PDB file of C-alpha atoms in Angstrom:
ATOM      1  CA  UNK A 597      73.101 130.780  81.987  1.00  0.00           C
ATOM      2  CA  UNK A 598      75.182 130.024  79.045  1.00  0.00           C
ATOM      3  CA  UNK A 599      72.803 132.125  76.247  1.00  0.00           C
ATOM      4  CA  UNK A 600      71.902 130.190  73.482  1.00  0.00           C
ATOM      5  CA  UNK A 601      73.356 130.774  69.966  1.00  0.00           C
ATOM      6  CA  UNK A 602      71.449 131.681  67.144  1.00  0.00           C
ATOM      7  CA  UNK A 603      72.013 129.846  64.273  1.00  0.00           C
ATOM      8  CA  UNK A 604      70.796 130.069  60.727  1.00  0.00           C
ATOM      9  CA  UNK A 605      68.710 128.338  58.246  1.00  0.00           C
ATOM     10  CA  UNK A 606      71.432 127.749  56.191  1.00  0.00           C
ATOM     11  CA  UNK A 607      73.981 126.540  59.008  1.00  0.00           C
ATOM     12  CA  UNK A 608      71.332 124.430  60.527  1.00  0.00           C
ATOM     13  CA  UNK A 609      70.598 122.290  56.888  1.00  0.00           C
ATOM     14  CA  UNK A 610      74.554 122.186  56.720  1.00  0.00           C
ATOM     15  CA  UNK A 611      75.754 121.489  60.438  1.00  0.00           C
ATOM     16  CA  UNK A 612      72.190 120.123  61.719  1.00  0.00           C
ATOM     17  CA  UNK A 613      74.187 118.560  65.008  1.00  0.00           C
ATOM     18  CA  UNK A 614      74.989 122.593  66.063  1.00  0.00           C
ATOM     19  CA  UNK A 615      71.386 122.341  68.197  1.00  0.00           C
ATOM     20  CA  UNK A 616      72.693 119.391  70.378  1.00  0.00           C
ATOM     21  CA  UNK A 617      75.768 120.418  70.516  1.00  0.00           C
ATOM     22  CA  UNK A 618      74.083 124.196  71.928  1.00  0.00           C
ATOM     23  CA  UNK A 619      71.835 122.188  74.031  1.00  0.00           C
ATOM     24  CA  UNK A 620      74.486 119.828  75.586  1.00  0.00           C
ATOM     25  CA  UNK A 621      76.433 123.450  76.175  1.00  0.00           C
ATOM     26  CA  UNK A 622      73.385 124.953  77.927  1.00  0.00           C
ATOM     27  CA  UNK A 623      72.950 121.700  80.192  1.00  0.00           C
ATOM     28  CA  UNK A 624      76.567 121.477  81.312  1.00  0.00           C
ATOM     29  CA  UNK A 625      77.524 125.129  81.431  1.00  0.00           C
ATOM     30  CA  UNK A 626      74.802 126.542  82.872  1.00  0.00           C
ATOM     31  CA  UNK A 627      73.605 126.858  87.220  1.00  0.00           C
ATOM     32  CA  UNK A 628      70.969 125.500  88.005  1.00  0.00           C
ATOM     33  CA  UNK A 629      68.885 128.598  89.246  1.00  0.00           C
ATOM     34  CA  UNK A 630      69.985 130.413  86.130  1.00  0.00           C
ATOM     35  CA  UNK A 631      67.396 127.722  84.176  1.00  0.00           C
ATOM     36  CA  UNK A 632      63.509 127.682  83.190  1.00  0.00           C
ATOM     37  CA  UNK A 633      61.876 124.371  84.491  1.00  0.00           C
ATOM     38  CA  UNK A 634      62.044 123.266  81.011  1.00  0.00           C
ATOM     39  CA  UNK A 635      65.737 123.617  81.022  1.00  0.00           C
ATOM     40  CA  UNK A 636      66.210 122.340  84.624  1.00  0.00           C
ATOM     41  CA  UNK A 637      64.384 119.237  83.705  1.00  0.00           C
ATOM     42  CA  UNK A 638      66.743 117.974  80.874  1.00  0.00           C
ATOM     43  CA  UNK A 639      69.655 119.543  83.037  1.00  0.00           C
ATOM     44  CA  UNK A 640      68.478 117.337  86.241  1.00  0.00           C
ATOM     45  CA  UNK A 641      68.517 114.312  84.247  1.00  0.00           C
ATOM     46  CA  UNK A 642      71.971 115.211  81.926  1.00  0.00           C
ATOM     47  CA  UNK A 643      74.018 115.130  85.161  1.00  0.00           C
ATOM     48  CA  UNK A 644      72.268 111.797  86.530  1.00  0.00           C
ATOM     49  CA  UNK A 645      73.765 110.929  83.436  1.00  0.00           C
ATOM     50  CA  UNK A 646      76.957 112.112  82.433  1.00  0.00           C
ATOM     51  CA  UNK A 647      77.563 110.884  86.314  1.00  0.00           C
ATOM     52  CA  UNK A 648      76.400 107.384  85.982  1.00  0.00           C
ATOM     53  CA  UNK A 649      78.445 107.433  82.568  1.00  0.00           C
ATOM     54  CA  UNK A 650      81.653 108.245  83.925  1.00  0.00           C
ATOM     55  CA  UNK A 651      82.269 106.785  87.492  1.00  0.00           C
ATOM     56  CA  UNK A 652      78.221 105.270  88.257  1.00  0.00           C
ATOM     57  CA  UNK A 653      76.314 106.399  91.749  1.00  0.00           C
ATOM     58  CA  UNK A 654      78.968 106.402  93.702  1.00  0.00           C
ATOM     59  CA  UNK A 655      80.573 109.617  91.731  1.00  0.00           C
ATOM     60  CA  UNK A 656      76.958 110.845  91.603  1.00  0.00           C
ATOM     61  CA  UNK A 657      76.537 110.869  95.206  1.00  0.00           C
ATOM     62  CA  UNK A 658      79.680 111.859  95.820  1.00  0.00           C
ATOM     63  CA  UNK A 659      79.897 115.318  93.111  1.00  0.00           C
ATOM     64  CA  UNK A 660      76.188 116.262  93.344  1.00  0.00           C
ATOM     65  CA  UNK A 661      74.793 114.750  97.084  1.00  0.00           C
ATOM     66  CA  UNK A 662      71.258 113.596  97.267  1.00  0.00           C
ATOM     67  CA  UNK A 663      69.134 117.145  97.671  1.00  0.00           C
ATOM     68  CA  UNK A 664      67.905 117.091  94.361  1.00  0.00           C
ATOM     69  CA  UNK A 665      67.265 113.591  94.071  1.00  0.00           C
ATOM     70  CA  UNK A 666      63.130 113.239  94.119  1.00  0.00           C
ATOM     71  CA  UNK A 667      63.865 116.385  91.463  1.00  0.00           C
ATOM     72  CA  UNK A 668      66.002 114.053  89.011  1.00  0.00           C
ATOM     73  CA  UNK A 669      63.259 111.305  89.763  1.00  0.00           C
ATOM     74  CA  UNK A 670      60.601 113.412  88.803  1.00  0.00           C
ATOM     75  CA  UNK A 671      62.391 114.790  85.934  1.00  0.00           C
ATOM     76  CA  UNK A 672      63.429 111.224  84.207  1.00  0.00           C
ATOM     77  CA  UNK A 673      59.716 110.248  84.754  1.00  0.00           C
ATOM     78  CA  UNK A 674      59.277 113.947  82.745  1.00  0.00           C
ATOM     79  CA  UNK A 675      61.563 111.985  79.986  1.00  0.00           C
ATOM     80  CA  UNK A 676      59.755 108.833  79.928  1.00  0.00           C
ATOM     81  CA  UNK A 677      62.499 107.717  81.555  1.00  0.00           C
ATOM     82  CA  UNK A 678      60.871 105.529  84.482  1.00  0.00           C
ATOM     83  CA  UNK A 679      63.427 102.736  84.694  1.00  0.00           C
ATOM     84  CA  UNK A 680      66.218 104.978  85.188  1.00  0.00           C
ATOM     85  CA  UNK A 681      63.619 106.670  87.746  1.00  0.00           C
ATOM     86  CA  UNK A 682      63.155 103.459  89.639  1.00  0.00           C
ATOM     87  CA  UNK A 683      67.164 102.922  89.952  1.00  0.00           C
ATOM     88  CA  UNK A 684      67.621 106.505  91.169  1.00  0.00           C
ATOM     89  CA  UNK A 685      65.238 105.903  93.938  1.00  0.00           C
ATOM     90  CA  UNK A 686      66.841 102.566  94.626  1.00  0.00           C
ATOM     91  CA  UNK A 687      70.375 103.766  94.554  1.00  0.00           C
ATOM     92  CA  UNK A 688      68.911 106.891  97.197  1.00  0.00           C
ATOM     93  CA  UNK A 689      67.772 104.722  99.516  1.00  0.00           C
ATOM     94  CA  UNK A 690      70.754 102.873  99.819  1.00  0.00           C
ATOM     95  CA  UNK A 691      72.866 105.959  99.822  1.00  0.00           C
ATOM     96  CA  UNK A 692      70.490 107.426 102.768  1.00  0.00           C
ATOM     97  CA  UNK A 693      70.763 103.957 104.733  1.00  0.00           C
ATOM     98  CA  UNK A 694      73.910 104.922 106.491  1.00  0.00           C
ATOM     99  CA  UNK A 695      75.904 108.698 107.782  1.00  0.00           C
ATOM    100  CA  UNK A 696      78.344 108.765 105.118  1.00  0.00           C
ATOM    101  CA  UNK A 697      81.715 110.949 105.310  1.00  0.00           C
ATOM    102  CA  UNK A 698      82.913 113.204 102.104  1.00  0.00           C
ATOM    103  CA  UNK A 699      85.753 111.380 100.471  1.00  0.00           C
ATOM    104  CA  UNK A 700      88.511 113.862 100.136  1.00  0.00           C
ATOM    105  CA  UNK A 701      90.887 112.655  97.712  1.00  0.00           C
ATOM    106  CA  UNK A 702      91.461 109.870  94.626  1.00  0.00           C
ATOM    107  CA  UNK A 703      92.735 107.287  97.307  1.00  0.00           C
ATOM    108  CA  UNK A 704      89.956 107.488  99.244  1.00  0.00           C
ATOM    109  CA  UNK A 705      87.514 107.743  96.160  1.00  0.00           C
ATOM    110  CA  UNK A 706      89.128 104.620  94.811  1.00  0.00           C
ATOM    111  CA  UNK A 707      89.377 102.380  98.050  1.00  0.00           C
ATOM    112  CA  UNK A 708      84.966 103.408  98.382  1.00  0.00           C
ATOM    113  CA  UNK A 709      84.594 102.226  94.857  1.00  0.00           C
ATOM    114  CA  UNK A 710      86.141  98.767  95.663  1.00  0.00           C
ATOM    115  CA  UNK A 711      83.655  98.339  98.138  1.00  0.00           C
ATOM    116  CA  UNK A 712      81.344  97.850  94.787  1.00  0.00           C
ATOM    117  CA  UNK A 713      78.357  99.550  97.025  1.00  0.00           C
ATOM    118  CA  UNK A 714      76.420 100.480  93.958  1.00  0.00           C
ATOM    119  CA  UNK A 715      77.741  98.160  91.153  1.00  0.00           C
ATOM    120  CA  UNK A 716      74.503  96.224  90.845  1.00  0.00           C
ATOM    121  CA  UNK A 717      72.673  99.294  90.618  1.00  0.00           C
ATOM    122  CA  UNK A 718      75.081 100.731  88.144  1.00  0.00           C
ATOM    123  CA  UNK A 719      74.485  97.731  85.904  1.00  0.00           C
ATOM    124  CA  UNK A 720      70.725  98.222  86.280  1.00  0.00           C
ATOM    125  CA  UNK A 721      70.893 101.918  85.142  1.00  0.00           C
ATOM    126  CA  UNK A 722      73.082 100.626  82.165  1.00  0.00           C
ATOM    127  CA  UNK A 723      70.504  98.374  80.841  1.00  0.00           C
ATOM    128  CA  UNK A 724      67.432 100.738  80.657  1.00  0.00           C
ATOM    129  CA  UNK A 725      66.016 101.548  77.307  1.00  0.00           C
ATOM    130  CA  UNK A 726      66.011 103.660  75.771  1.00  0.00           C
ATOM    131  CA  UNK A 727      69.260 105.237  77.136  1.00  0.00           C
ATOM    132  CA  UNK A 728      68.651 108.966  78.708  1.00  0.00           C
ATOM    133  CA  UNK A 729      70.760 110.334  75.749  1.00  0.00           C
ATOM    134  CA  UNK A 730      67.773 109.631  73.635  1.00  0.00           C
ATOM    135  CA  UNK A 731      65.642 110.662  75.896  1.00  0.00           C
ATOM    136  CA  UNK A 732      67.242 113.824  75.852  1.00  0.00           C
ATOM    137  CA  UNK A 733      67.317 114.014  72.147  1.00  0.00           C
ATOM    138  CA  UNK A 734      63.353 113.920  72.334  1.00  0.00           C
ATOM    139  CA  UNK A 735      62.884 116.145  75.272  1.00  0.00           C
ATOM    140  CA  UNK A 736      64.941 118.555  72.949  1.00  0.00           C
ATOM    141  CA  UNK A 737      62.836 118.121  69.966  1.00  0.00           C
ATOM    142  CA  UNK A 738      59.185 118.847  71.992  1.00  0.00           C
ATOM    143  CA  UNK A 739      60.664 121.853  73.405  1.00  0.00           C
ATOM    144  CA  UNK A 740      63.660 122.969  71.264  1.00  0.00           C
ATOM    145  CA  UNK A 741      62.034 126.766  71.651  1.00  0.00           C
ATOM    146  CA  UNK A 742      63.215 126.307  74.729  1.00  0.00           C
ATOM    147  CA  UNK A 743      66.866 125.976  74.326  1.00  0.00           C
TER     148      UNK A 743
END
């Protein structure tokens, strides 16, 4: 686990964004098994995420697989973040509906994407409110002992 920084009174009144930015560094950096269940929580849900955020479910899928996904679930609900939740479990069951192969290079990545499998899920998990950033943000402030 990436050890959190301490950071002073003083630098905290001055630089207050220093705790997201050591939280954010703690939720990508880190494993997994190196976390508390506090920390695996918000990290569950930050790679749903940062996923969805840069390429949607299919990149999700594809970079992180489906074990963990009734974890993420569970965790977003954690965040109050049921609608995201829902889509999660929607986009799963899709994924699960068929033996899929690994896609082994940008070609092949690109060529799946066109199929637009996921696109009206994507769009789903775009429009929930409030957006999992925030939700993060809050999760951080009830347990920012934690981090």
């Amino acid at each position: 686990m990436v050890a959190p920084r301490t950071v002073s009174r003083k630098q905290l009144e001055a630089e207050p964004y220093i705790v997201w930015n050591e939280f954010v560094g703690i939720l990508a950096m880190s494993e997994y098994d190196d976390l508390t269940e506090i920390q695996r929580t918000a990290h569950l849900c930050f790679w749903y995420d940062s996923e969805l955020q840069n390429g949607g479910h299919l990149q999700y899928f594809e970079n992180q697989g489906d074990t963990r996904v009734e974890e993420v679930i569970r965790s977003l609900k954690l965040l109050r973040g049921a609608a995201q939740a829902d889509v999660l479990l929607r986009a799963a069951v899709r994924f699960r509906s068929k033996r899929r192969k690994r896609i082994e290079n940008a070609e092949d990545y690109v060529e799946k994407a066109l199929e637009d499998e996921f696109d009206s899920l994507d769009s789903d998990y775009y429009r929930c409110r409030p957006e999992v950033g925030e939700l993060l943000e809050n999760y951080l402030a009830e347990h920012r002992d934690e981090f």
